[in-house]
Short mmCIF file of C-alpha atoms in Angstrom, two decimals:
data_model
loop_
_atom_site.label_atom_id
_atom_site.label_comp_id
_atom_site.label_asym_id
_atom_site.label_seq_id
_atom_site.Cartn_x
_atom_site.Cartn_y
_atom_site.Cartn_z
CA MET X 1 1.36 22.50 5.29
CA LEU X 2 -0.16 21.28 2.07
CA PRO X 3 -2.21 18.12 2.70
CA PHE X 4 -1.33 14.66 1.48
CA LEU X 5 -3.81 12.87 -0.79
CA LEU X 6 -5.00 9.36 0.11
CA LEU X 7 -6.50 7.42 -2.78
CA ALA X 8 -8.64 4.66 -1.30
CA SER X 9 -10.75 1.95 -2.91
CA ARG X 10 -12.28 -0.12 -0.11
CA ALA X 11 -16.03 -0.31 -0.65
CA GLU X 12 -16.83 -1.35 2.93
CA ASP X 13 -17.27 1.80 5.04
CA ALA X 14 -15.85 0.21 8.21
CA ALA X 15 -12.67 -0.88 6.42
CA ALA X 16 -12.33 2.48 4.67
CA GLU X 17 -12.71 4.44 7.90
CA ASP X 18 -10.28 2.22 9.80
CA GLU X 19 -7.69 2.58 7.02
CA TYR X 20 -8.06 6.36 6.96
CA ALA X 21 -7.71 6.54 10.76
CA ALA X 22 -4.54 4.44 10.61
CA TYR X 23 -2.90 6.74 8.05
CA LEU X 24 -3.79 9.74 10.18
CA ARG X 25 -2.48 8.12 13.36
CA TYR X 26 0.78 6.72 12.05
CA GLY X 27 1.48 9.58 9.67
CA GLY X 28 1.04 12.03 12.56
CA LEU X 29 -1.55 13.92 10.54
CA GLU X 30 -4.71 15.84 11.35
CA PRO X 31 -7.74 15.31 9.08
CA SER X 32 -6.93 18.62 7.40
CA GLY X 33 -3.56 17.17 6.46
CA LEU X 34 -4.88 14.08 4.67
CA ARG X 35 -7.54 14.48 2.03
CA ARG X 36 -9.17 11.20 1.04
CA VAL X 37 -10.73 10.28 -2.29
CA ARG X 38 -12.63 6.99 -2.44
CA LEU X 39 -12.02 5.79 -5.96
CA GLU X 40 -14.57 2.99 -5.84
CA ALA X 41 -17.37 5.45 -5.09
CA ALA X 42 -17.00 7.95 -7.93
CA PRO X 43 -14.67 8.96 -10.76
CA LEU X 44 -11.38 10.53 -9.75
CA PRO X 45 -11.69 14.32 -9.86
CA LYS X 46 -9.02 16.39 -11.57
CA ILE X 47 -5.97 16.42 -9.29
CA ASP X 48 -3.75 19.50 -9.09
CA LEU X 49 -0.53 18.09 -7.66
CA SER X 50 0.69 21.56 -6.71
CA ALA X 51 -1.98 21.52 -3.98
CA TYR X 52 -0.52 18.44 -2.26
CA SER X 53 2.60 17.38 -0.42
CA GLY X 54 2.40 13.81 -1.69
CA VAL X 55 0.10 11.03 -2.82
CA ILE X 56 -0.64 7.79 -0.93
CA VAL X 57 -2.48 4.81 -2.41
CA GLY X 58 -3.99 2.47 0.16
CA GLY X 59 -4.75 -1.22 -0.10
CA SER X 60 -7.50 -2.48 -2.35
CA PRO X 61 -9.72 -5.49 -3.04
CA PHE X 62 -8.74 -5.13 -6.71
CA THR X 63 -6.19 -7.52 -8.22
CA SER X 64 -4.42 -5.74 -11.06
CA SER X 65 -3.07 -8.90 -12.70
CA ASP X 66 -6.50 -10.49 -13.20
CA PRO X 67 -7.57 -10.90 -16.84
CA PRO X 68 -9.54 -7.87 -18.10
CA GLU X 69 -12.70 -9.95 -18.55
CA HIS X 70 -12.66 -10.77 -14.82
CA LYS X 71 -12.52 -7.13 -13.75
CA THR X 72 -15.63 -5.18 -12.89
CA PRO X 73 -16.36 -1.90 -14.70
CA THR X 74 -15.47 -0.09 -11.45
CA GLN X 75 -12.06 -1.75 -11.27
CA GLN X 76 -11.37 -1.00 -14.91
CA ARG X 77 -12.26 2.66 -14.35
CA VAL X 78 -10.09 2.91 -11.24
CA GLU X 79 -7.13 1.35 -13.04
CA ARG X 80 -7.47 3.77 -15.96
CA GLU X 81 -7.66 6.75 -13.63
CA LEU X 82 -4.67 5.64 -11.56
CA ALA X 83 -2.63 4.96 -14.70
CA GLY X 84 -3.35 8.47 -15.95
CA LEU X 85 -2.34 10.00 -12.62
CA LEU X 86 0.80 7.85 -12.48
CA ASP X 87 1.83 9.23 -15.87
CA GLU X 88 2.09 12.63 -14.20
CA LEU X 89 3.49 11.41 -10.88
CA VAL X 90 6.33 9.50 -12.50
CA ALA X 91 7.14 12.26 -14.99
CA LYS X 92 7.42 14.77 -12.13
CA ASP X 93 9.01 12.30 -9.68
CA PHE X 94 6.27 13.47 -7.31
CA PRO X 95 6.25 11.98 -3.78
CA PHE X 96 4.20 8.79 -3.89
CA LEU X 97 3.72 5.91 -1.47
CA GLY X 98 1.63 2.93 -2.54
CA ALA X 99 0.82 0.35 0.13
CA CYS X 100 0.12 -3.20 -1.13
CA TYR X 101 -2.00 -2.11 -4.11
CA GLY X 102 0.80 0.33 -4.81
CA VAL X 103 3.00 -2.54 -6.02
CA GLY X 104 0.36 -3.61 -8.52
CA THR X 105 -0.35 -0.08 -9.73
CA LEU X 106 3.08 1.56 -9.80
CA GLY X 107 4.81 -1.70 -10.70
CA ARG X 108 2.59 -2.49 -13.69
CA HIS X 109 2.71 1.11 -14.84
CA GLN X 110 6.51 0.88 -15.03
CA GLY X 111 6.74 -2.54 -16.66
CA ALA X 112 7.06 -4.89 -13.69
CA VAL X 113 5.78 -8.44 -13.90
CA ILE X 114 2.88 -8.63 -11.44
CA ASP X 115 1.28 -12.04 -10.98
CA ARG X 116 0.19 -14.54 -8.32
CA THR X 117 3.54 -16.32 -7.94
CA TYR X 118 4.34 -14.74 -4.58
CA GLY X 119 0.95 -14.12 -3.00
CA GLU X 120 0.92 -14.30 0.80
CA PRO X 121 -1.87 -15.20 3.24
CA LEU X 122 -3.00 -12.77 5.90
CA GLY X 123 -0.50 -12.71 8.73
CA ALA X 124 2.88 -11.56 9.97
CA ALA X 125 6.05 -11.74 7.89
CA GLU X 126 9.69 -10.93 8.61
CA ILE X 127 10.83 -8.19 6.27
CA GLU X 128 14.51 -7.67 5.47
CA LEU X 129 15.88 -4.38 4.19
CA THR X 130 18.46 -4.45 1.43
CA ASP X 131 21.62 -2.34 1.67
CA ALA X 132 19.84 0.26 -0.48
CA GLY X 133 16.90 0.14 1.92
CA LEU X 134 19.12 0.81 4.91
CA GLU X 135 20.38 3.96 3.17
CA ASP X 136 16.99 5.23 1.99
CA PRO X 137 15.62 8.27 3.88
CA VAL X 138 12.04 6.92 3.97
CA LEU X 139 13.41 3.90 5.86
CA SER X 140 15.61 5.99 8.14
CA GLY X 141 16.12 4.55 11.61
CA MET X 142 14.62 1.17 10.83
CA PRO X 143 16.37 -2.10 11.63
CA ARG X 144 17.45 -4.44 8.86
CA ARG X 145 14.78 -6.96 9.91
CA PHE X 146 11.32 -6.22 11.27
CA THR X 147 7.83 -7.72 11.37
CA ALA X 148 4.99 -6.43 9.21
CA PHE X 149 1.53 -7.66 8.27
CA THR X 150 0.91 -8.92 4.76
CA GLY X 151 -1.96 -10.41 2.81
CA HIS X 152 -2.15 -10.23 -0.96
CA LYS X 153 -3.10 -12.36 -3.96
CA GLU X 154 -0.50 -10.88 -6.31
CA ALA X 155 3.02 -9.52 -6.02
CA CYS X 156 5.97 -8.35 -8.08
CA THR X 157 7.87 -11.21 -9.72
CA VAL X 158 10.20 -9.08 -11.86
CA LEU X 159 11.04 -5.48 -11.01
CA PRO X 160 11.26 -2.78 -13.65
CA PRO X 161 14.94 -2.50 -14.63
CA HIS X 162 15.17 1.05 -13.28
CA ALA X 163 13.66 0.22 -9.84
CA VAL X 164 15.66 -0.05 -6.63
CA LEU X 165 14.81 -2.99 -4.38
CA LEU X 166 14.50 -1.79 -0.78
CA ALA X 167 13.05 -4.79 1.07
CA ARG X 168 12.38 -8.50 0.63
CA SER X 169 11.11 -11.49 2.61
CA ALA X 170 11.54 -15.25 2.40
CA ALA X 171 8.13 -15.76 0.80
CA CYS X 172 8.02 -12.62 -1.35
CA PRO X 173 11.21 -11.32 -3.00
CA VAL X 174 9.87 -7.80 -3.58
CA GLN X 175 8.43 -6.24 -0.44
CA MET X 176 9.36 -2.64 -1.20
CA PHE X 177 10.93 -0.72 -4.06
CA ARG X 178 11.64 2.82 -5.16
CA LEU X 179 11.42 4.42 -8.60
CA ARG X 180 13.43 7.53 -9.40
CA GLN X 181 13.98 9.37 -6.10
CA ASN X 182 10.51 9.88 -4.63
CA LEU X 183 8.16 7.10 -5.75
CA TYR X 184 7.74 4.18 -3.33
CA ALA X 185 5.68 1.01 -3.16
CA THR X 186 5.39 -1.55 -0.37
CA GLN X 187 3.86 -5.01 -0.55
CA PHE X 188 3.37 -5.18 3.22
CA HIS X 189 1.03 -2.78 5.00
CA PRO X 190 2.87 0.06 6.78
CA GLU X 191 -0.40 1.25 8.33
CA LEU X 192 -1.49 -2.05 9.90
CA ASP X 193 -1.10 -2.97 13.56
CA ALA X 194 -2.61 -6.11 15.09
CA GLU X 195 -5.98 -4.55 15.86
CA GLY X 196 -6.17 -3.05 12.40
CA LEU X 197 -5.55 -6.45 10.84
CA CYS X 198 -8.19 -8.02 13.09
CA THR X 199 -10.68 -5.39 11.95
CA ARG X 200 -10.03 -6.29 8.32
CA ILE X 201 -10.22 -10.01 9.00
CA ASP X 202 -13.63 -9.51 10.58
CA ILE X 203 -14.87 -7.30 7.73
CA TYR X 204 -13.56 -9.51 4.94
CA ARG X 205 -14.27 -12.92 6.43
CA HIS X 206 -16.75 -13.70 3.63
CA ALA X 207 -14.84 -11.99 0.81
CA GLY X 208 -12.90 -15.05 -0.34
CA TYR X 209 -9.48 -14.13 1.03
CA PHE X 210 -9.51 -17.01 3.52
CA PRO X 211 -11.95 -19.69 4.72
CA PRO X 212 -14.56 -17.89 6.86
CA GLU X 213 -14.21 -20.45 9.62
CA SER X 214 -10.52 -19.52 10.04
CA ALA X 215 -11.21 -15.87 10.92
CA GLU X 216 -10.99 -16.29 14.69
CA ASP X 217 -7.72 -18.23 14.44
CA LEU X 218 -6.27 -15.56 12.15
CA MET X 219 -7.21 -12.83 14.61
CA GLU X 220 -5.73 -14.77 17.52
CA SER X 221 -2.51 -15.25 15.55
CA ALA X 222 -2.33 -11.55 14.65
CA ARG X 223 -2.61 -10.51 18.30
CA ARG X 224 0.52 -12.50 19.13
CA PHE X 225 2.60 -9.93 17.27
CA THR X 226 3.50 -6.40 18.26
CA VAL X 227 4.03 -4.64 14.95
CA THR X 228 5.48 -1.14 15.28
CA GLU X 229 8.39 -0.68 12.86
CA PRO X 230 6.49 -0.42 9.52
CA MET X 231 4.66 2.66 10.73
CA ASN X 232 7.95 4.55 10.70
CA ILE X 233 7.70 4.52 6.91
CA LEU X 234 4.58 6.67 7.11
CA LYS X 235 6.16 8.99 9.67
CA ASN X 236 9.32 9.34 7.57
CA PHE X 237 7.39 9.84 4.33
CA VAL X 238 5.30 12.63 5.85
CA ALA X 239 8.32 14.28 7.51
CA ARG X 240 10.36 14.16 4.30
CA TYR X 241 7.76 15.50 1.91
CA ALA X 242 5.49 17.81 3.93
CA ARG X 243 5.68 21.31 2.48
#
């Protein structure tokens, strides 16, 4: 099998390693089946898509809708590199799954309105599949409603006209969409279980996402939920596109 490519941008090693382990675990992949490139660490090397089964973009501390003057040189570089790769991915309708940051990257690339209107705090949310979502092969076998973990400053306010809405929630009207036949983006995290979220809360408690003193309460709240359904997206994506 050709490996999948995970494009990551978490600067904290503990968060990066936990994210990579989650994609391996829930994608049913061995390390040889998931090559990781840490975009924050060095420029993106030349990518030959013929060497991969698909591309996955993980979550990120970057907020794509921030004004350019508020973005670090590293973020600006990463955004340029991802935009260039997305030119090719979209043109080829190459298998792509962007988790959380995927909405900001793929959405903006295709003309979506991405802003802070529908940001969500860290925690559990009830996700509802649309009729199109129920019929989509990457969501095969999933119930119409399920719980997933979210936590994001920005979200999609207006979809590109050619996108298909696959999932929504009460607080965030675009939780998942598809472009063409093989390009997907989720706002929720399909790789996050309760312990994974607790790990990120602990790592990012002083990063400005939430008041540091609320970290223990957030972790206690996360452990009240058993989140298992979103991981089927990773399993289905790998099963559908592995070649």
